[in-house]
Coordinates of C-alpha atoms in Angstrom, one line a residue:
M274 CA -22.7 -63.8 50.7
E275 CA -22.1 -60.1 51.6
K276 CA -18.6 -59.0 51.6
N277 CA -17.7 -56.2 54.0
G278 CA -21.4 -55.7 54.7
K279 CA -22.2 -54.9 51.1
R280 CA -24.2 -56.9 48.6
P281 CA -22.4 -57.5 45.3
R282 CA -23.6 -55.6 42.3
F283 CA -23.0 -58.6 40.0
S284 CA -23.6 -62.3 40.6
V285 CA -21.7 -64.6 38.2
I286 CA -23.5 -67.8 37.6
V287 CA -21.7 -70.8 36.0
P288 CA -23.2 -74.3 35.5
V289 CA -20.5 -76.9 35.4
Y290 CA -20.4 -80.6 34.3
N291 CA -17.0 -82.4 34.6
R292 CA -14.9 -79.4 33.8
P293 CA -12.5 -78.9 36.8
D294 CA -9.6 -77.7 34.6
E295 CA -11.7 -75.2 32.8
V296 CA -13.2 -73.9 36.0
A297 CA -9.6 -73.4 37.4
D298 CA -8.8 -71.2 34.4
L299 CA -12.0 -69.3 34.8
M300 CA -11.6 -68.8 38.5
R301 CA -8.0 -67.6 37.9
S302 CA -9.2 -64.9 35.5
L303 CA -11.9 -63.8 38.0
D304 CA -9.3 -63.5 40.7
E305 CA -7.4 -61.1 38.5
Q306 CA -10.4 -58.7 37.9
T307 CA -9.6 -55.1 38.7
C308 CA -13.2 -54.5 39.9
K309 CA -14.2 -56.9 42.7
D310 CA -17.9 -56.0 43.0
F311 CA -19.2 -59.4 42.2
E312 CA -19.8 -62.8 43.6
T313 CA -19.3 -66.1 41.8
V314 CA -22.0 -69.0 42.1
I315 CA -20.6 -72.2 40.7
V316 CA -23.4 -74.9 40.3
E317 CA -22.0 -78.3 39.8
D318 CA -24.6 -80.2 37.9
G319 CA -24.1 -83.8 39.0
S320 CA -20.6 -84.1 37.8
T321 CA -18.5 -87.3 38.4
V322 CA -15.4 -85.2 38.4
R323 CA -16.0 -82.2 40.7
C324 CA -14.5 -78.7 40.5
E325 CA -14.9 -77.8 44.2
K326 CA -11.1 -77.8 44.8
A327 CA -10.6 -75.5 41.8
V328 CA -13.1 -73.0 43.4
K329 CA -11.5 -73.2 46.8
D330 CA -8.0 -72.7 45.3
F331 CA -8.9 -69.0 44.8
P332 CA -10.1 -67.6 48.2
G333 CA -9.7 -64.2 46.9
V334 CA -12.8 -64.7 44.8
N335 CA -16.1 -64.3 46.7
S336 CA -17.5 -67.6 45.7
K337 CA -20.3 -70.0 46.4
Y338 CA -20.1 -73.6 45.4
F339 CA -23.2 -75.9 45.1
F340 CA -23.5 -79.5 44.0
K341 CA -26.9 -80.9 42.8
E342 CA -28.1 -83.8 40.8
N343 CA -27.7 -83.7 37.0
E344 CA -30.8 -82.0 35.5
G345 CA -29.3 -79.8 32.7
R346 CA -27.5 -76.5 32.4
S347 CA -30.7 -74.3 32.3
I348 CA -32.0 -75.7 35.6
A349 CA -28.4 -75.3 37.1
R350 CA -28.5 -71.7 36.1
N351 CA -31.9 -71.2 37.6
Y352 CA -30.6 -72.9 40.8
G353 CA -27.8 -70.4 40.9
M354 CA -30.1 -67.4 40.4
E355 CA -32.3 -68.5 43.2
R356 CA -29.2 -68.3 45.5
A357 CA -27.6 -65.2 44.1
E358 CA -27.5 -61.8 45.8
G359 CA -26.5 -59.4 43.1
D360 CA -28.5 -56.8 41.3
Y361 CA -27.4 -58.3 38.0
F362 CA -26.9 -61.8 37.0
I363 CA -24.0 -62.6 34.7
F364 CA -23.7 -65.9 32.8
F365 CA -20.4 -67.4 31.6
D366 CA -19.7 -70.9 30.3
S367 CA -17.1 -72.9 32.2
D368 CA -14.8 -72.8 29.2
C369 CA -14.5 -68.9 29.3
V370 CA -11.6 -66.8 30.5
I371 CA -12.5 -63.3 31.5
P372 CA -10.2 -60.3 30.7
P373 CA -9.0 -58.5 33.9
G374 CA -11.0 -55.3 33.1
Y375 CA -14.3 -57.0 32.4
F376 CA -16.2 -55.9 35.4
A377 CA -14.7 -52.5 35.5
T378 CA -15.8 -52.0 31.9
L379 CA -19.3 -53.3 32.6
S380 CA -19.7 -51.1 35.7
R381 CA -18.6 -48.0 33.8
I382 CA -20.9 -48.6 30.8
L383 CA -24.0 -49.5 33.0
D384 CA -23.4 -46.4 35.1
A385 CA -23.4 -44.2 32.0
N386 CA -26.2 -46.2 30.1
P387 CA -28.3 -48.4 32.3
C388 CA -30.0 -51.3 30.5
D389 CA -32.1 -54.2 31.4
A390 CA -30.3 -57.0 29.6
F391 CA -27.0 -57.1 27.8
G392 CA -24.3 -59.3 26.3
G393 CA -20.9 -59.1 24.8
P394 CA -18.8 -60.8 22.1
D395 CA -16.2 -63.5 22.5
A396 CA -12.7 -63.7 21.2
A397 CA -9.9 -66.2 21.0
H398 CA -7.0 -65.7 23.6
S399 CA -3.4 -65.9 22.4
S400 CA -2.9 -69.1 24.4
F401 CA -5.7 -71.0 22.5
S402 CA -4.8 -73.8 20.1
T403 CA -4.9 -73.1 16.3
T404 CA -8.0 -75.3 16.1
Q405 CA -9.7 -73.3 18.7
K406 CA -8.8 -70.1 17.0
A407 CA -10.1 -71.4 13.6
I408 CA -13.4 -72.4 15.2
N409 CA -13.6 -69.0 16.8
Y410 CA -13.3 -67.5 13.3
A411 CA -15.9 -69.8 11.9
M412 CA -18.4 -68.8 14.7
T413 CA -17.8 -65.1 14.4
S414 CA -17.1 -64.4 10.7
F415 CA -19.7 -62.7 8.5
L416 CA -18.9 -65.2 5.8
T417 CA -20.2 -68.1 7.9
T418 CA -23.1 -67.5 10.4
G419 CA -21.6 -64.7 12.3
G420 CA -24.2 -62.3 10.8
I421 CA -27.0 -64.4 12.2
R422 CA -25.5 -64.4 15.8
G423 CA -25.4 -60.5 15.9
G424 CA -22.3 -58.5 16.4
K425 CA -20.1 -56.0 14.6
V426 CA -21.8 -56.8 11.2
S427 CA -25.2 -58.3 11.9
L428 CA -28.2 -59.5 9.8
E429 CA -30.5 -59.5 12.8
K430 CA -31.0 -58.0 16.3
F431 CA -28.3 -58.7 18.8
T432 CA -29.0 -61.8 20.9
P433 CA -26.9 -62.4 24.0
R434 CA -25.6 -65.9 24.4
T435 CA -24.9 -67.5 27.8
F436 CA -21.2 -67.6 27.4
N437 CA -21.4 -63.8 28.0
M438 CA -24.9 -62.6 29.0
G439 CA -26.4 -60.6 31.8
F440 CA -29.7 -59.1 32.9
S441 CA -31.1 -57.3 36.0
R442 CA -32.8 -58.9 38.9
A443 CA -36.0 -57.1 37.8
V444 CA -35.9 -59.0 34.5
Y445 CA -35.5 -62.3 36.3
E446 CA -38.4 -61.5 38.7
R447 CA -40.7 -60.8 35.7
V448 CA -39.5 -63.2 33.0
G449 CA -38.4 -66.1 35.2
G450 CA -35.6 -68.5 34.6
F451 CA -34.2 -70.4 31.6
R452 CA -36.0 -73.3 30.0
E453 CA -34.2 -76.6 29.7
M454 CA -33.9 -76.7 25.9
F455 CA -31.3 -76.2 23.2
S456 CA -30.7 -72.5 22.4
E457 CA -32.1 -71.5 25.8
D458 CA -30.4 -68.2 25.6
I459 CA -32.1 -67.3 22.4
D460 CA -35.4 -68.3 24.0
M461 CA -34.6 -66.3 27.0
S462 CA -33.7 -63.2 25.0
T463 CA -37.0 -63.5 23.1
R464 CA -39.0 -63.6 26.2
I465 CA -37.1 -60.6 27.7
R466 CA -37.8 -58.6 24.5
N467 CA -41.4 -59.7 24.6
E468 CA -41.8 -58.4 28.1
G469 CA -40.6 -54.9 26.9
F470 CA -37.1 -54.9 28.3
S471 CA -34.3 -53.5 26.4
I472 CA -31.2 -55.6 25.3
T473 CA -27.8 -54.0 24.6
L474 CA -24.7 -55.2 23.0
I475 CA -21.7 -54.1 25.0
R476 CA -18.8 -54.6 22.6
D477 CA -16.0 -53.8 25.1
A478 CA -17.2 -56.4 27.6
F479 CA -15.9 -59.4 25.8
V480 CA -14.6 -62.8 27.0
Y481 CA -12.2 -65.3 25.7
H482 CA -14.2 -68.4 24.7
K483 CA -12.3 -71.8 24.3
R484 CA -15.2 -73.5 22.4
R485 CA -14.8 -77.0 21.1
I486 CA -11.2 -78.4 20.8
D487 CA -11.8 -80.6 17.8
L488 CA -13.8 -80.4 14.6
R489 CA -15.9 -83.5 15.3
K490 CA -17.3 -82.0 18.5
F491 CA -17.8 -78.8 16.7
F492 CA -20.0 -80.4 14.1
R493 CA -22.1 -82.0 16.7
Q494 CA -22.5 -78.7 18.5
V495 CA -23.5 -76.5 15.4
H496 CA -25.8 -79.4 14.1
V497 CA -27.8 -79.0 17.4
F498 CA -27.9 -75.2 16.9
G499 CA -29.4 -75.7 13.4
M500 CA -32.1 -78.1 14.9
S501 CA -32.9 -75.7 17.7
R502 CA -33.8 -72.9 15.3
I503 CA -36.8 -75.0 14.3
T504 CA -37.6 -75.5 17.9
L505 CA -37.7 -71.7 18.3
R506 CA -39.9 -71.4 15.2
L507 CA -42.4 -73.7 16.9
L508 CA -42.2 -71.8 20.0
Y509 CA -42.5 -68.3 18.5
P510 CA -44.4 -68.4 15.1
G511 CA -43.1 -65.7 12.9
S512 CA -39.8 -65.5 14.6
M513 CA -37.9 -67.1 11.8
K514 CA -36.3 -64.8 9.2
L515 CA -34.9 -65.5 5.8
V516 CA -31.4 -65.1 7.2
H517 CA -31.9 -68.2 9.4
T518 CA -32.4 -70.3 6.4
L519 CA -29.3 -69.2 4.6
P520 CA -27.0 -72.0 5.9
A521 CA -29.5 -74.7 4.9
I522 CA -29.8 -73.1 1.4
A523 CA -26.0 -72.9 1.3
V524 CA -25.8 -76.7 2.0
M525 CA -28.3 -77.6 -0.8
V526 CA -26.7 -75.3 -3.3
G527 CA -23.2 -76.6 -2.3
V528 CA -24.2 -80.2 -2.8
A529 CA -25.8 -79.3 -6.1
M530 CA -22.7 -77.5 -7.3
L531 CA -20.4 -80.4 -6.2
L532 CA -22.6 -82.9 -8.1
L533 CA -22.7 -80.7 -11.2
G534 CA -19.0 -80.1 -11.0
L535 CA -18.3 -83.9 -10.8
F536 CA -20.8 -85.1 -13.4
V537 CA -21.4 -82.1 -15.7
S538 CA -18.7 -79.5 -15.9
P539 CA -15.9 -78.6 -13.4
W540 CA -16.7 -74.9 -13.9
W541 CA -19.5 -75.6 -11.4
L542 CA -16.8 -75.9 -8.7
L543 CA -15.5 -72.4 -9.3
P544 CA -18.0 -70.6 -6.9
P545 CA -17.4 -72.8 -4.0
A546 CA -13.6 -72.5 -4.6
V547 CA -13.9 -68.8 -4.7
Y548 CA -15.9 -68.8 -1.5
L549 CA -13.3 -71.0 0.3
A550 CA -10.5 -68.7 -0.9
A551 CA -12.3 -65.7 0.5
I552 CA -12.6 -67.5 3.9
F553 CA -8.8 -68.3 3.8
V554 CA -7.9 -64.6 2.9
T555 CA -10.2 -63.0 5.5
A556 CA -9.1 -65.5 8.2
L557 CA -5.5 -64.8 7.4
A558 CA -6.1 -61.0 7.5
S559 CA -7.9 -61.4 10.8
T560 CA -5.6 -63.8 12.5
R561 CA -2.2 -63.1 10.7
S562 CA -1.5 -66.8 10.8
V563 CA -1.4 -69.2 7.8
A564 CA -2.0 -72.2 10.1
I565 CA -5.1 -70.7 11.6
A566 CA -6.4 -69.6 8.2
A567 CA -5.8 -73.0 6.7
K568 CA -7.8 -74.7 9.6
A569 CA -10.5 -71.9 9.3
V570 CA -11.5 -73.2 5.9
P571 CA -12.6 -76.7 7.0
A572 CA -13.9 -75.2 10.3
S573 CA -16.2 -72.8 8.3
V574 CA -17.4 -75.6 6.0
I575 CA -18.3 -77.6 9.1
Q576 CA -20.0 -74.7 10.7
I577 CA -22.3 -74.1 7.7
A578 CA -22.7 -77.8 6.9
G579 CA -23.5 -78.7 10.6
Y580 CA -25.9 -75.8 11.2
G581 CA -27.6 -76.2 7.7
S582 CA -28.0 -80.0 8.0
G583 CA -29.4 -79.7 11.5
F584 CA -31.9 -77.1 10.3
I585 CA -32.9 -79.3 7.3
R586 CA -33.3 -82.4 9.5
A587 CA -35.4 -80.7 12.1
Y588 CA -37.5 -78.9 9.5
F589 CA -38.2 -82.3 7.7
T590 CA -39.0 -84.2 10.9
K591 CA -40.8 -81.5 13.0
I592 CA -42.5 -79.3 10.4
L593 CA -43.1 -81.5 7.3
L594 CA -43.7 -84.9 9.1
G595 CA -45.1 -83.3 12.3
R596 CA -43.6 -85.9 14.6
G597 CA -46.1 -86.0 17.4
R598 CA -43.8 -86.3 20.4
D599 CA -41.6 -83.5 19.3
I600 CA -44.6 -81.1 18.7
E601 CA -46.0 -82.0 22.1
E602 CA -42.6 -81.2 23.7
E603 CA -42.5 -77.8 22.0
I604 CA -46.0 -77.1 23.3
L605 CA -45.1 -78.0 26.8
I606 CA -42.0 -75.8 26.6
R607 CA -44.0 -72.9 25.3
K608 CA -46.4 -73.3 28.3
G609 CA -43.4 -73.3 30.7
K610 CA -44.0 -76.9 31.8

């Protein structure tokens, strides 16, 4: 949809499944953008509770709303790209809130330093609950797996995630769309790099990401992340680095120290205790909240335990046991089928 006879520079593409309240918050933040050179493409992926009203409640946002049968978030994103008109495709999750200057910042930086693909960090908004802020710490701290994700202090190349990711139409035309799989954004970034395109971290183009609202859901999420790292290894032999194994190693070492502390000597519990104390202190320094820091400790344990156990589980079943159906699925994904 062209506005005032001009195609938008950016197309915001958001897959949605039963999240009308989240979409309302997202749309409100898009309505408050200081730069309006974008369209918003909302793809409802077979929801039973639709968000169409939440989209229509903000007529000031140049929006397109589509409803389709449930096929998965990657297929929904591809559906949106097929109908988008912008020069760049921007991907947010429905649980994101966008700062008012996001597109103004993005436009300024791309004008000065054009790039093929990019992404930005995420942060916790002041209105988020203490649990959400604690989970945000766990997902971004260097003491957990923040160094694997890429960012301010990183142990590997920056990899955009679909809560805040963008690439040019030229990238899409050569690389194609997302594959329907876990860690589809890492897969997409790998394919983009393999085609010779550049990927840039734009630190000032950040979003507020609500993430999971309770620790049980958070565990399930990061457990899947750990399993998907093995999927990526199967797809891209040689892509796994030592850093990706650290959470699994931490789980095994942590369990060993716990058992030794209980049955041999309590001194074995000292290293884990020092580590947890470091998490509390750094979280307190970062958030300036005792409540958030206190919740950051179990959130960080869940982050590492969930990711590490998922990695171990998938490594055992897919690599060591070579479960036939799983391997066949990876080969089909690799072939783009």
